PDB file of C-alpha atoms in Angstrom:
ATOM      1  CA  MET A   1    -117.834  28.564 -90.124  1.00  0.00           C
ATOM      2  CA  PHE A   2    -113.659  27.789 -89.716  1.00  0.00           C
ATOM      3  CA  GLU A   3    -114.233  29.689 -86.346  1.00  0.00           C
ATOM      4  CA  ASP A   4    -116.880  27.725 -85.169  1.00  0.00           C
ATOM      5  CA  SER A   5    -114.471  24.371 -85.849  1.00  0.00           C
ATOM      6  CA  THR A   6    -112.232  26.381 -84.315  1.00  0.00           C
ATOM      7  CA  PHE A   7    -114.091  27.229 -81.079  1.00  0.00           C
ATOM      8  CA  GLU A   8    -115.066  23.517 -81.414  1.00  0.00           C
ATOM      9  CA  SER A   9    -111.636  21.729 -80.951  1.00  0.00           C
ATOM     10  CA  GLY A  10    -110.655  24.322 -78.465  1.00  0.00           C
ATOM     11  CA  GLY A  11    -113.888  23.191 -75.858  1.00  0.00           C
ATOM     12  CA  LYS A  12    -115.587  26.930 -75.939  1.00  0.00           C
ATOM     13  CA  ILE A  13    -118.885  25.424 -78.066  1.00  0.00           C
ATOM     14  CA  LYS A  14    -120.403  22.397 -76.786  1.00  0.00           C
ATOM     15  CA  SER A  15    -121.687  20.063 -79.254  1.00  0.00           C
ATOM     16  CA  LYS A  16    -124.419  16.916 -79.492  1.00  0.00           C
ATOM     17  CA  SER A  17    -123.099  14.558 -81.427  1.00  0.00           C
ATOM     18  CA  GLY A  18    -122.036  12.575 -78.494  1.00  0.00           C
ATOM     19  CA  ARG A  19    -125.547  12.390 -78.144  1.00  0.00           C
ATOM     20  CA  TRP A  20    -126.428  11.116 -80.890  1.00  0.00           C
ATOM     21  CA  MET A  21    -123.796   8.419 -80.860  1.00  0.00           C
ATOM     22  CA  ILE A  22    -124.969   7.105 -77.858  1.00  0.00           C
ATOM     23  CA  VAL A  23    -128.692   6.962 -78.778  1.00  0.00           C
ATOM     24  CA  THR A  24    -127.748   5.272 -82.397  1.00  0.00           C
ATOM     25  CA  GLY A  25    -125.531   3.007 -80.651  1.00  0.00           C
ATOM     26  CA  ILE A  26    -128.031   2.015 -78.368  1.00  0.00           C
ATOM     27  CA  ILE A  27    -130.851   1.957 -80.787  1.00  0.00           C
ATOM     28  CA  ASN A  28    -128.075  -0.756 -83.461  1.00  0.00           C
ATOM     29  CA  LEU A  29    -127.637  -2.760 -80.562  1.00  0.00           C
ATOM     30  CA  GLY A  30    -131.402  -3.066 -80.085  1.00  0.00           C
ATOM     31  CA  ILE A  31    -132.172  -4.366 -83.384  1.00  0.00           C
ATOM     32  CA  LEU A  32    -129.231  -6.971 -83.849  1.00  0.00           C
ATOM     33  CA  ILE A  33    -130.729  -8.543 -79.897  1.00  0.00           C
ATOM     34  CA  THR A  34    -133.821  -8.453 -82.396  1.00  0.00           C
ATOM     35  CA  MET A  35    -132.597 -10.534 -85.158  1.00  0.00           C
ATOM     36  CA  ILE A  36    -131.195 -12.607 -82.846  1.00  0.00           C
ATOM     37  CA  LEU A  37    -133.780 -13.617 -80.340  1.00  0.00           C
ATOM     38  CA  ILE A  38    -136.240 -14.064 -83.089  1.00  0.00           C
ATOM     39  CA  PRO A  39    -135.327 -17.173 -84.352  1.00  0.00           C
ATOM     40  CA  LEU A  40    -135.117 -18.473 -81.127  1.00  0.00           C
ATOM     41  CA  ILE A  41    -138.183 -18.057 -80.008  1.00  0.00           C
ATOM     42  CA  TYR A  42    -140.104 -18.273 -83.244  1.00  0.00           C
ATOM     43  CA  PRO A  43    -137.901 -21.188 -85.468  1.00  0.00           C
ATOM     44  CA  GLU A  44    -141.244 -21.098 -87.837  1.00  0.00           C
ATOM     45  CA  ALA A  45    -139.244 -17.858 -89.651  1.00  0.00           C
ATOM     46  CA  LEU A  46    -136.006 -18.907 -90.760  1.00  0.00           C
ATOM     47  CA  PRO A  47    -136.252 -19.773 -94.327  1.00  0.00           C
ATOM     48  CA  LYS A  48    -137.549 -23.229 -95.378  1.00  0.00           C
ATOM     49  CA  ALA A  49    -134.629 -24.541 -97.964  1.00  0.00           C
ATOM     50  CA  MET A  50    -132.068 -23.304 -95.309  1.00  0.00           C
ATOM     51  CA  MET A  51    -133.584 -25.259 -92.306  1.00  0.00           C
ATOM     52  CA  GLN A  52    -134.130 -28.298 -94.875  1.00  0.00           C
ATOM     53  CA  THR A  53    -130.228 -27.878 -96.249  1.00  0.00           C
ATOM     54  CA  LEU A  54    -129.001 -27.512 -92.510  1.00  0.00           C
ATOM     55  CA  LEU A  55    -130.768 -30.748 -91.459  1.00  0.00           C
ATOM     56  CA  VAL A  56    -130.602 -33.231 -93.737  1.00  0.00           C
ATOM     57  CA  ALA A  57    -128.206 -35.645 -93.158  1.00  0.00           C
ATOM     58  CA  PRO A  58    -125.867 -37.126 -95.108  1.00  0.00           C
ATOM     59  CA  PRO A  59    -127.012 -40.710 -96.942  1.00  0.00           C
ATOM     60  CA  PRO A  60    -125.104 -43.278 -94.719  1.00  0.00           C
ATOM     61  CA  PRO A  61    -121.974 -45.111 -95.990  1.00  0.00           C
ATOM     62  CA  PRO A  62    -122.994 -48.313 -97.607  1.00  0.00           C
ATOM     63  CA  PRO A  63    -122.117 -51.578 -95.463  1.00  0.00           C
ATOM     64  CA  PRO A  64    -119.787 -53.637 -96.604  1.00  0.00           C
ATOM     65  CA  PRO A  65    -119.562 -56.705 -98.656  1.00  0.00           C
ATOM     66  CA  PRO A  66    -120.195 -59.825 -96.958  1.00  0.00           C
ATOM     67  CA  PRO A  67    -117.322 -62.521 -95.726  1.00  0.00           C
ATOM     68  CA  PRO A  68    -116.112 -64.805 -98.434  1.00  0.00           C
ATOM     69  CA  PRO A  69    -117.576 -68.527 -97.440  1.00  0.00           C
ATOM     70  CA  PRO A  70    -115.229 -70.591 -95.208  1.00  0.00           C
ATOM     71  CA  ALA A  71    -113.771 -72.855 -97.086  1.00  0.00           C
ATOM     72  CA  GLU A  72    -114.947 -76.221 -97.331  1.00  0.00           C
ATOM     73  CA  ILE A  73    -112.795 -79.130 -95.037  1.00  0.00           C
ATOM     74  CA  ILE A  74    -112.776 -82.135 -96.698  1.00  0.00           C
ATOM     75  CA  LYS A  75    -112.656 -85.554 -94.428  1.00  0.00           C
ATOM     76  CA  VAL A  76    -110.899 -87.947 -95.376  1.00  0.00           C
ATOM     77  CA  VAL A  77    -111.854 -91.583 -94.686  1.00  0.00           C
ATOM     78  CA  HIS A  78    -109.323 -94.155 -94.152  1.00  0.00           C
ATOM     79  CA  VAL A  79    -111.118 -97.503 -95.235  1.00  0.00           C
ATOM     80  CA  GLN A  80    -109.687-100.702 -93.594  1.00  0.00           C
ATOM     81  CA  SER A  81    -109.832-103.795 -95.347  1.00  0.00           C
ATOM     82  CA  GLU A  82    -111.404-106.401 -93.409  1.00  0.00           C
ATOM     83  CA  MET A  83    -109.152-108.800 -94.915  1.00  0.00           C
ATOM     84  CA  MET A  84    -105.926-109.821 -92.966  1.00  0.00           C
ATOM     85  CA  ASN A  85    -103.716-112.648 -93.984  1.00  0.00           C
ATOM     86  CA  ASN A  86    -106.730-114.015 -96.659  1.00  0.00           C
ATOM     87  CA  GLN A  87    -108.901-114.347 -93.480  1.00  0.00           C
ATOM     88  CA  LEU A  88    -111.866-112.514 -92.466  1.00  0.00           C
ATOM     89  CA  ILE A  89    -111.739-110.612 -89.785  1.00  0.00           C
ATOM     90  CA  ALA A  90    -114.878-109.020 -87.322  1.00  0.00           C
ATOM     91  CA  PRO A  91    -115.005-105.256 -87.677  1.00  0.00           C
ATOM     92  CA  THR A  92    -114.355-103.085 -84.958  1.00  0.00           C
ATOM     93  CA  LYS A  93    -116.985-101.456 -84.250  1.00  0.00           C
ATOM     94  CA  ILE A  94    -120.852-101.760 -85.075  1.00  0.00           C
ATOM     95  CA  PRO A  95    -122.399 -98.972 -87.551  1.00  0.00           C
ATOM     96  CA  LYS A  96    -124.628 -97.215 -86.226  1.00  0.00           C
ATOM     97  CA  ASP A  97    -127.372 -97.311 -89.989  1.00  0.00           C
ATOM     98  CA  ILE A  98    -127.774-100.089 -91.944  1.00  0.00           C
ATOM     99  CA  LYS A  99    -128.438 -99.520 -95.390  1.00  0.00           C
ATOM    100  CA  GLN A 100    -130.764-102.008 -97.034  1.00  0.00           C
ATOM    101  CA  VAL A 101    -129.555-102.347-100.875  1.00  0.00           C
ATOM    102  CA  ALA A 102    -132.831-102.826-102.664  1.00  0.00           C
ATOM    103  CA  GLU A 103    -132.019-105.164-106.403  1.00  0.00           C
ATOM    104  CA  LYS A 104    -134.189-104.595-108.949  1.00  0.00           C
ATOM    105  CA  GLU A 105    -136.253-107.669-109.985  1.00  0.00           C
ATOM    106  CA  ALA A 106    -135.265-109.649-112.960  1.00  0.00           C
ATOM    107  CA  PRO A 107    -137.072-109.715-116.219  1.00  0.00           C
ATOM    108  CA  PRO A 108    -139.421-113.489-116.453  1.00  0.00           C
ATOM    109  CA  SER A 109    -137.900-115.372-118.059  1.00  0.00           C
ATOM    110  CA  SER A 110    -139.340-115.946-121.857  1.00  0.00           C
ATOM    111  CA  MET A 111    -138.440-119.762-121.721  1.00  0.00           C
ATOM    112  CA  GLY A 112    -140.227-120.784-119.039  1.00  0.00           C
ATOM    113  CA  VAL A 113    -140.058-124.634-116.790  1.00  0.00           C
ATOM    114  CA  ALA A 114    -140.344-127.817-118.041  1.00  0.00           C
ATOM    115  CA  GLY A 115    -144.172-128.638-117.352  1.00  0.00           C
ATOM    116  CA  ALA A 116    -145.279-131.912-116.065  1.00  0.00           C
ATOM    117  CA  GLU A 117    -146.140-133.437-118.913  1.00  0.00           C
ATOM    118  CA  GLY A 118    -143.204-135.973-119.726  1.00  0.00           C
ATOM    119  CA  LEU A 119    -140.048-134.685-120.656  1.00  0.00           C
ATOM    120  CA  GLY A 120    -141.422-132.870-123.941  1.00  0.00           C
ATOM    121  CA  GLY A 121    -142.718-130.079-120.903  1.00  0.00           C
ATOM    122  CA  SER A 122    -144.346-127.526-122.342  1.00  0.00           C
ATOM    123  CA  SER A 123    -143.591-125.077-125.478  1.00  0.00           C
ATOM    124  CA  ASN A 124    -142.295-122.371-124.148  1.00  0.00           C
ATOM    125  CA  GLY A 125    -139.873-124.845-121.614  1.00  0.00           C
ATOM    126  CA  VAL A 126    -136.724-125.723-121.394  1.00  0.00           C
ATOM    127  CA  ILE A 127    -136.741-129.034-122.586  1.00  0.00           C
ATOM    128  CA  GLY A 128    -139.442-128.169-125.056  1.00  0.00           C
ATOM    129  CA  GLY A 129    -137.571-125.457-126.179  1.00  0.00           C
ATOM    130  CA  LEU A 130    -134.402-127.653-126.705  1.00  0.00           C
ATOM    131  CA  PHE A 131    -135.756-131.070-128.051  1.00  0.00           C
ATOM    132  CA  GLY A 132    -139.492-129.599-129.164  1.00  0.00           C
ATOM    133  CA  THR A 133    -140.350-130.711-132.534  1.00  0.00           C
ATOM    134  CA  GLY A 134    -141.062-127.376-133.608  1.00  0.00           C
ATOM    135  CA  PRO A 135    -139.809-126.493-137.284  1.00  0.00           C
ATOM    136  CA  ALA A 136    -136.968-123.375-136.666  1.00  0.00           C
ATOM    137  CA  PRO A 137    -137.545-120.173-138.615  1.00  0.00           C
ATOM    138  CA  LYS A 138    -136.210-120.320-141.454  1.00  0.00           C
ATOM    139  CA  VAL A 139    -133.575-116.659-141.447  1.00  0.00           C
ATOM    140  CA  GLN A 140    -132.851-115.283-145.403  1.00  0.00           C
ATOM    141  CA  ALA A 141    -130.098-113.101-146.285  1.00  0.00           C
ATOM    142  CA  ALA A 142    -131.529-110.185-148.209  1.00  0.00           C
ATOM    143  CA  PRO A 143    -129.630-110.420-151.563  1.00  0.00           C
ATOM    144  CA  PRO A 144    -127.247-107.993-152.280  1.00  0.00           C
ATOM    145  CA  LYS A 145    -128.445-105.125-154.914  1.00  0.00           C
ATOM    146  CA  LYS A 146    -125.689-104.803-157.203  1.00  0.00           C
ATOM    147  CA  VAL A 147    -122.925-107.426-157.183  1.00  0.00           C
ATOM    148  CA  ASN A 148    -119.663-106.788-159.505  1.00  0.00           C
ATOM    149  CA  ILE A 149    -118.009-109.664-161.845  1.00  0.00           C
ATOM    150  CA  SER A 150    -115.118-109.708-164.456  1.00  0.00           C
ATOM    151  CA  ALA A 151    -115.051-108.847-168.158  1.00  0.00           C
ATOM    152  CA  GLY A 152    -114.659-112.486-168.726  1.00  0.00           C
ATOM    153  CA  VAL A 153    -117.564-113.529-166.246  1.00  0.00           C
ATOM    154  CA  ALA A 154    -119.588-110.954-168.528  1.00  0.00           C
ATOM    155  CA  GLN A 155    -118.255-111.958-171.823  1.00  0.00           C
ATOM    156  CA  GLY A 156    -119.812-115.442-170.748  1.00  0.00           C
ATOM    157  CA  MET A 157    -123.755-114.089-170.310  1.00  0.00           C
ATOM    158  CA  LEU A 158    -123.121-111.677-173.997  1.00  0.00           C
ATOM    159  CA  ILE A 159    -125.836-113.083-176.242  1.00  0.00           C
ATOM    160  CA  GLN A 160    -126.219-109.686-178.106  1.00  0.00           C
ATOM    161  CA  LYS A 161    -123.575-107.882-179.349  1.00  0.00           C
ATOM    162  CA  THR A 162    -123.054-105.605-181.994  1.00  0.00           C
ATOM    163  CA  THR A 163    -119.490-104.946-183.741  1.00  0.00           C
ATOM    164  CA  PRO A 164    -118.493-101.483-183.060  1.00  0.00           C
ATOM    165  CA  THR A 165    -118.265 -99.191-186.079  1.00  0.00           C
ATOM    166  CA  TYR A 166    -114.132 -98.783-187.267  1.00  0.00           C
ATOM    167  CA  PRO A 167    -113.998 -94.608-187.053  1.00  0.00           C
ATOM    168  CA  PRO A 168    -112.270 -93.581-190.681  1.00  0.00           C
ATOM    169  CA  ILE A 169    -110.490 -90.859-188.817  1.00  0.00           C
ATOM    170  CA  ALA A 170    -108.999 -93.284-187.005  1.00  0.00           C
ATOM    171  CA  LYS A 171    -107.838 -95.397-189.837  1.00  0.00           C
ATOM    172  CA  ALA A 172    -106.791 -93.233-190.997  1.00  0.00           C
ATOM    173  CA  ALA A 173    -104.514 -92.355-189.109  1.00  0.00           C
ATOM    174  CA  ARG A 174    -103.939 -96.009-188.408  1.00  0.00           C
ATOM    175  CA  VAL A 175    -104.898 -96.014-184.433  1.00  0.00           C
ATOM    176  CA  SER A 176    -105.766 -99.011-183.317  1.00  0.00           C
ATOM    177  CA  GLY A 177    -106.427-100.541-179.092  1.00  0.00           C
ATOM    178  CA  THR A 178    -108.763-101.679-176.399  1.00  0.00           C
ATOM    179  CA  VAL A 179    -111.307 -99.375-175.126  1.00  0.00           C
ATOM    180  CA  VAL A 180    -112.116-100.646-171.930  1.00  0.00           C
ATOM    181  CA  ILE A 181    -115.643 -99.015-170.358  1.00  0.00           C
ATOM    182  CA  GLN A 182    -117.061 -98.992-167.605  1.00  0.00           C
ATOM    183  CA  ALA A 183    -120.733-100.769-167.246  1.00  0.00           C
ATOM    184  CA  THR A 184    -123.737-101.928-165.576  1.00  0.00           C
ATOM    185  CA  ILE A 185    -126.001-105.270-166.329  1.00  0.00           C
ATOM    186  CA  SER A 186    -129.865-104.547-165.143  1.00  0.00           C
ATOM    187  CA  LYS A 187    -131.258-107.100-164.499  1.00  0.00           C
ATOM    188  CA  THR A 188    -133.106-107.419-167.234  1.00  0.00           C
ATOM    189  CA  GLY A 189    -129.792-107.967-169.161  1.00  0.00           C
ATOM    190  CA  THR A 190    -129.502-104.313-170.445  1.00  0.00           C
ATOM    191  CA  ILE A 191    -126.317-102.490-170.671  1.00  0.00           C
ATOM    192  CA  GLU A 192    -126.722 -98.863-168.211  1.00  0.00           C
ATOM    193  CA  ASN A 193    -124.003 -96.451-166.840  1.00  0.00           C
ATOM    194  CA  LEU A 194    -121.449 -96.606-169.480  1.00  0.00           C
ATOM    195  CA  HIS A 195    -118.074 -94.694-169.172  1.00  0.00           C
ATOM    196  CA  VAL A 196    -115.328 -95.113-170.763  1.00  0.00           C
ATOM    197  CA  VAL A 197    -111.863 -96.207-168.206  1.00  0.00           C
ATOM    198  CA  SER A 198    -109.332 -95.767-170.821  1.00  0.00           C
ATOM    199  CA  GLY A 199    -108.420 -96.483-174.555  1.00  0.00           C
ATOM    200  CA  PRO A 200    -107.204 -93.766-177.472  1.00  0.00           C
ATOM    201  CA  ALA A 201    -110.009 -91.147-177.463  1.00  0.00           C
ATOM    202  CA  MET A 202    -110.494 -91.428-181.754  1.00  0.00           C
ATOM    203  CA  LEU A 203    -112.201 -94.951-180.813  1.00  0.00           C
ATOM    204  CA  GLN A 204    -114.019 -94.456-177.403  1.00  0.00           C
ATOM    205  CA  GLN A 205    -117.870 -92.956-179.290  1.00  0.00           C
ATOM    206  CA  SER A 206    -117.558 -95.492-181.355  1.00  0.00           C
ATOM    207  CA  ALA A 207    -117.001 -98.228-178.824  1.00  0.00           C
ATOM    208  CA  ILE A 208    -120.160 -96.889-176.720  1.00  0.00           C
ATOM    209  CA  ASP A 209    -122.082 -96.639-179.177  1.00  0.00           C
ATOM    210  CA  ALA A 210    -121.754-100.216-180.151  1.00  0.00           C
ATOM    211  CA  VAL A 211    -121.971-101.582-176.237  1.00  0.00           C
ATOM    212  CA  LYS A 212    -125.041-100.158-175.730  1.00  0.00           C
ATOM    213  CA  SER A 213    -127.403-102.858-178.145  1.00  0.00           C
ATOM    214  CA  TRP A 214    -125.357-105.679-176.423  1.00  0.00           C
ATOM    215  CA  ARG A 215    -128.031-108.106-174.658  1.00  0.00           C
ATOM    216  CA  TYR A 216    -126.881-110.294-171.941  1.00  0.00           C
ATOM    217  CA  ARG A 217    -128.445-112.966-169.176  1.00  0.00           C
ATOM    218  CA  PRO A 218    -129.998-111.721-166.261  1.00  0.00           C
ATOM    219  CA  TYR A 219    -127.106-112.637-163.817  1.00  0.00           C
ATOM    220  CA  LEU A 220    -128.922-114.868-161.180  1.00  0.00           C
ATOM    221  CA  LEU A 221    -127.861-114.939-157.401  1.00  0.00           C
ATOM    222  CA  ASN A 222    -130.156-117.202-155.252  1.00  0.00           C
ATOM    223  CA  ASN A 223    -132.626-117.861-158.314  1.00  0.00           C
ATOM    224  CA  ASP A 224    -132.825-114.149-157.944  1.00  0.00           C
ATOM    225  CA  PRO A 225    -131.952-111.516-161.254  1.00  0.00           C
ATOM    226  CA  VAL A 226    -129.866-108.578-159.131  1.00  0.00           C
ATOM    227  CA  GLU A 227    -128.099-105.738-161.073  1.00  0.00           C
ATOM    228  CA  VAL A 228    -124.100-105.887-162.071  1.00  0.00           C
ATOM    229  CA  GLU A 229    -121.185-103.816-162.230  1.00  0.00           C
ATOM    230  CA  THR A 230    -118.832-104.915-164.811  1.00  0.00           C
ATOM    231  CA  THR A 231    -115.699-103.550-167.260  1.00  0.00           C
ATOM    232  CA  ILE A 232    -116.366-104.687-171.293  1.00  0.00           C
ATOM    233  CA  ASN A 233    -112.817-104.466-173.022  1.00  0.00           C
ATOM    234  CA  VAL A 234    -113.701-103.229-176.710  1.00  0.00           C
ATOM    235  CA  ILE A 235    -110.958-104.355-179.479  1.00  0.00           C
ATOM    236  CA  PHE A 236    -110.036-101.898-183.015  1.00  0.00           C
ATOM    237  CA  THR A 237    -107.015-103.768-184.596  1.00  0.00           C
ATOM    238  CA  LEU A 238    -106.767-102.210-188.650  1.00  0.00           C
ATOM    239  CA  GLY A 239    -106.738-105.641-190.013  1.00  0.00           C
ATOM    240  CA  GLY A 240    -109.994-106.623-188.330  1.00  0.00           C
TER     241      GLY A 240
END
């Protein structure tokens, strides 16, 4: 074997490897040309996924934003006065459009116009309304629901008074003074809504118990009885 290789290298033995290389190269070249020509002749032979990837165009870019609206042009109209030296002057130009202002009709007057039946006129006329003989309506103000009177006025309206009992504990403690009570005299003269304003604490309850039984004449306003808000002074003295 070593000898054969030596002889072949020396050119003594002829080999067929050169022809096989040429044949193999021609076959490979034919296969390569066939693979290149088949897609050109039959495009449907290519894979569809690859064709879609290659043939789909990218989406177009978004449209640019619209330009901003033009700024409004404000026209300044100079109004020229039609008065010169306190006198009217003629206008310099005649306007194309003359606008008419429609005035609303005035409502019918309730006073009417004097009729033809003498100076008196109709009862709804101006003269008849001023000099008519009909009686004018009387307007009476509603009386107030409650009025305030002083303690002196309320004392003059008193018709029944109960003397308060002096508490023994206050008498032993030598406590005396005046208990001021805020009260409401009803339309019938009874006492309502009593509460103490001031006075010794030991004497307050006795004063309230006594004032509850007091009776007053109804206070008349325009000959109608009304409720009265007043103060009542209950005096406690050790000598009494």
